[in-house]
């Protein structure tokens, strides 16, 4: 089943986010290579492709896992969690309809 993982950035975490980015992307690349990643990306804190020093308000991942527990476990092991980038992470089931 598909699951939405939404990480919500804390205040003033851009430097920590950038430091943990390579490890975060490596895990997403592994999901993609396994055919389990529908989409992933950050949410700019302002209405701009490149928010610069404004940073990001969080990230969104939609990926396939065998259970909600497995999705939560994967989310809990995210490098952004370890680096204290996220204040909160929400994980919930997602029903893909389109495309």
PDB file of C-alpha atoms in Angstrom:
ATOM      1  CA  UNK A   1       0.000   0.000   0.000  1.00  0.00           C
ATOM      2  CA  UNK A   2       1.037   3.602  -0.535  1.00  0.00           C
ATOM      3  CA  UNK A   3       1.763   5.894   2.418  1.00  0.00           C
ATOM      4  CA  UNK A   4       2.222   9.647   2.748  1.00  0.00           C
ATOM      5  CA  UNK A   5       5.105  10.699   4.954  1.00  0.00           C
ATOM      6  CA  UNK A   6       5.068  14.389   5.769  1.00  0.00           C
ATOM      7  CA  UNK A   7       7.902  15.897   7.746  1.00  0.00           C
ATOM      8  CA  UNK A   8       7.388  19.350   9.238  1.00  0.00           C
ATOM      9  CA  UNK A   9      10.559  21.423   9.636  1.00  0.00           C
ATOM     10  CA  UNK A  10      11.351  23.206  12.863  1.00  0.00           C
ATOM     11  CA  UNK A  11      12.525  26.804  13.028  1.00  0.00           C
ATOM     12  CA  UNK A  12      16.035  27.689  11.883  1.00  0.00           C
ATOM     13  CA  UNK A  13      16.949  24.200  10.642  1.00  0.00           C
ATOM     14  CA  UNK A  14      18.165  24.975   7.111  1.00  0.00           C
ATOM     15  CA  UNK A  15      21.827  24.337   7.961  1.00  0.00           C
ATOM     16  CA  UNK A  16      20.998  20.959   9.570  1.00  0.00           C
ATOM     17  CA  UNK A  17      18.756  20.084   6.619  1.00  0.00           C
ATOM     18  CA  UNK A  18      21.545  20.797   4.128  1.00  0.00           C
ATOM     19  CA  UNK A  19      24.057  18.771   6.167  1.00  0.00           C
ATOM     20  CA  UNK A  20      21.774  15.697   6.236  1.00  0.00           C
ATOM     21  CA  UNK A  21      20.489  16.040   2.663  1.00  0.00           C
ATOM     22  CA  UNK A  22      22.829  13.543   0.960  1.00  0.00           C
ATOM     23  CA  UNK A  23      21.918  10.757   3.388  1.00  0.00           C
ATOM     24  CA  UNK A  24      18.216  11.632   3.115  1.00  0.00           C
ATOM     25  CA  UNK A  25      18.360  11.502  -0.699  1.00  0.00           C
ATOM     26  CA  UNK A  26      20.250   8.188  -0.641  1.00  0.00           C
ATOM     27  CA  UNK A  27      17.330   6.537   1.170  1.00  0.00           C
ATOM     28  CA  UNK A  28      14.853   8.006  -1.306  1.00  0.00           C
ATOM     29  CA  UNK A  29      16.990   6.825  -4.217  1.00  0.00           C
ATOM     30  CA  UNK A  30      16.936   3.301  -2.775  1.00  0.00           C
ATOM     31  CA  UNK A  31      13.120   3.397  -2.646  1.00  0.00           C
ATOM     32  CA  UNK A  32      13.018   4.676  -6.217  1.00  0.00           C
ATOM     33  CA  UNK A  33      15.371   1.951  -7.408  1.00  0.00           C
ATOM     34  CA  UNK A  34      13.099  -0.640  -5.783  1.00  0.00           C
ATOM     35  CA  UNK A  35      10.097   0.819  -7.648  1.00  0.00           C
ATOM     36  CA  UNK A  36       8.467   1.901  -4.376  1.00  0.00           C
ATOM     37  CA  UNK A  37       8.665   5.714  -4.644  1.00  0.00           C
ATOM     38  CA  UNK A  38       5.769   7.624  -6.196  1.00  0.00           C
ATOM     39  CA  UNK A  39       7.077  11.116  -5.425  1.00  0.00           C
ATOM     40  CA  UNK A  40       9.211  13.025  -2.978  1.00  0.00           C
ATOM     41  CA  UNK A  41      10.323  16.585  -2.449  1.00  0.00           C
ATOM     42  CA  UNK A  42      10.651  19.537  -0.114  1.00  0.00           C
ATOM     43  CA  UNK A  43       8.064  22.256   0.459  1.00  0.00           C
ATOM     44  CA  UNK A  44       9.636  25.723   0.094  1.00  0.00           C
ATOM     45  CA  UNK A  45       8.838  28.071   2.972  1.00  0.00           C
ATOM     46  CA  UNK A  46       8.045  30.819   0.446  1.00  0.00           C
ATOM     47  CA  UNK A  47       6.432  30.814  -2.992  1.00  0.00           C
ATOM     48  CA  UNK A  48       9.638  30.197  -4.941  1.00  0.00           C
ATOM     49  CA  UNK A  49      11.426  27.252  -6.588  1.00  0.00           C
ATOM     50  CA  UNK A  50      14.582  28.199  -4.695  1.00  0.00           C
ATOM     51  CA  UNK A  51      13.618  29.679  -1.328  1.00  0.00           C
ATOM     52  CA  UNK A  52      17.202  30.608  -0.489  1.00  0.00           C
ATOM     53  CA  UNK A  53      17.708  31.434   3.185  1.00  0.00           C
ATOM     54  CA  UNK A  54      13.941  31.149   3.846  1.00  0.00           C
ATOM     55  CA  UNK A  55      14.446  27.393   3.623  1.00  0.00           C
ATOM     56  CA  UNK A  56      11.694  24.829   3.666  1.00  0.00           C
ATOM     57  CA  UNK A  57       8.593  24.154   5.726  1.00  0.00           C
ATOM     58  CA  UNK A  58       8.966  20.389   5.387  1.00  0.00           C
ATOM     59  CA  UNK A  59       9.028  17.462   2.990  1.00  0.00           C
ATOM     60  CA  UNK A  60       6.564  15.084   1.403  1.00  0.00           C
ATOM     61  CA  UNK A  61       7.192  11.452   0.445  1.00  0.00           C
ATOM     62  CA  UNK A  62       4.673   9.059  -1.079  1.00  0.00           C
ATOM     63  CA  UNK A  63       6.054   5.538  -1.092  1.00  0.00           C
ATOM     64  CA  UNK A  64       4.958   1.930  -0.953  1.00  0.00           C
ATOM     65  CA  UNK A  65       5.414  -0.106   2.216  1.00  0.00           C
ATOM     66  CA  UNK A  66       4.031  -3.427   3.409  1.00  0.00           C
ATOM     67  CA  UNK A  67       2.262  -1.806   6.378  1.00  0.00           C
ATOM     68  CA  UNK A  68       1.695   1.420   8.266  1.00  0.00           C
ATOM     69  CA  UNK A  69       4.142   0.172  10.886  1.00  0.00           C
ATOM     70  CA  UNK A  70       6.817  -0.363   8.220  1.00  0.00           C
ATOM     71  CA  UNK A  71       6.217   3.130   6.821  1.00  0.00           C
ATOM     72  CA  UNK A  72       6.498   4.666  10.296  1.00  0.00           C
ATOM     73  CA  UNK A  73       9.668   2.722  10.990  1.00  0.00           C
ATOM     74  CA  UNK A  74      11.217   3.927   7.735  1.00  0.00           C
ATOM     75  CA  UNK A  75      10.193   7.521   8.517  1.00  0.00           C
ATOM     76  CA  UNK A  76      11.606   7.318  12.051  1.00  0.00           C
ATOM     77  CA  UNK A  77      15.006   6.321  10.617  1.00  0.00           C
ATOM     78  CA  UNK A  78      15.204   9.335   8.278  1.00  0.00           C
ATOM     79  CA  UNK A  79      18.444  11.343   8.558  1.00  0.00           C
ATOM     80  CA  UNK A  80      16.352  14.504   8.882  1.00  0.00           C
ATOM     81  CA  UNK A  81      14.809  13.043  12.041  1.00  0.00           C
ATOM     82  CA  UNK A  82      18.254  12.190  13.425  1.00  0.00           C
ATOM     83  CA  UNK A  83      19.478  15.716  12.597  1.00  0.00           C
ATOM     84  CA  UNK A  84      16.483  17.322  14.350  1.00  0.00           C
ATOM     85  CA  UNK A  85      15.271  18.956  11.141  1.00  0.00           C
ATOM     86  CA  UNK A  86      11.685  17.814  11.632  1.00  0.00           C
ATOM     87  CA  UNK A  87       9.541  18.943  14.550  1.00  0.00           C
ATOM     88  CA  UNK A  88       6.908  16.388  13.605  1.00  0.00           C
ATOM     89  CA  UNK A  89       6.424  13.560  11.107  1.00  0.00           C
ATOM     90  CA  UNK A  90       2.971  12.401  10.023  1.00  0.00           C
ATOM     91  CA  UNK A  91       2.520   9.009   8.340  1.00  0.00           C
ATOM     92  CA  UNK A  92      -0.814   7.939   6.901  1.00  0.00           C
ATOM     93  CA  UNK A  93      -2.193   5.592   4.245  1.00  0.00           C
ATOM     94  CA  UNK A  94      -2.659   6.952   0.722  1.00  0.00           C
ATOM     95  CA  UNK A  95      -4.937   5.649  -1.999  1.00  0.00           C
ATOM     96  CA  UNK A  96      -3.495   6.364  -5.425  1.00  0.00           C
ATOM     97  CA  UNK A  97      -6.184   7.137  -7.991  1.00  0.00           C
ATOM     98  CA  UNK A  98      -4.457   9.199 -10.724  1.00  0.00           C
ATOM     99  CA  UNK A  99      -2.302   8.914 -12.748  1.00  0.00           C
TER     100      UNK A  99
END
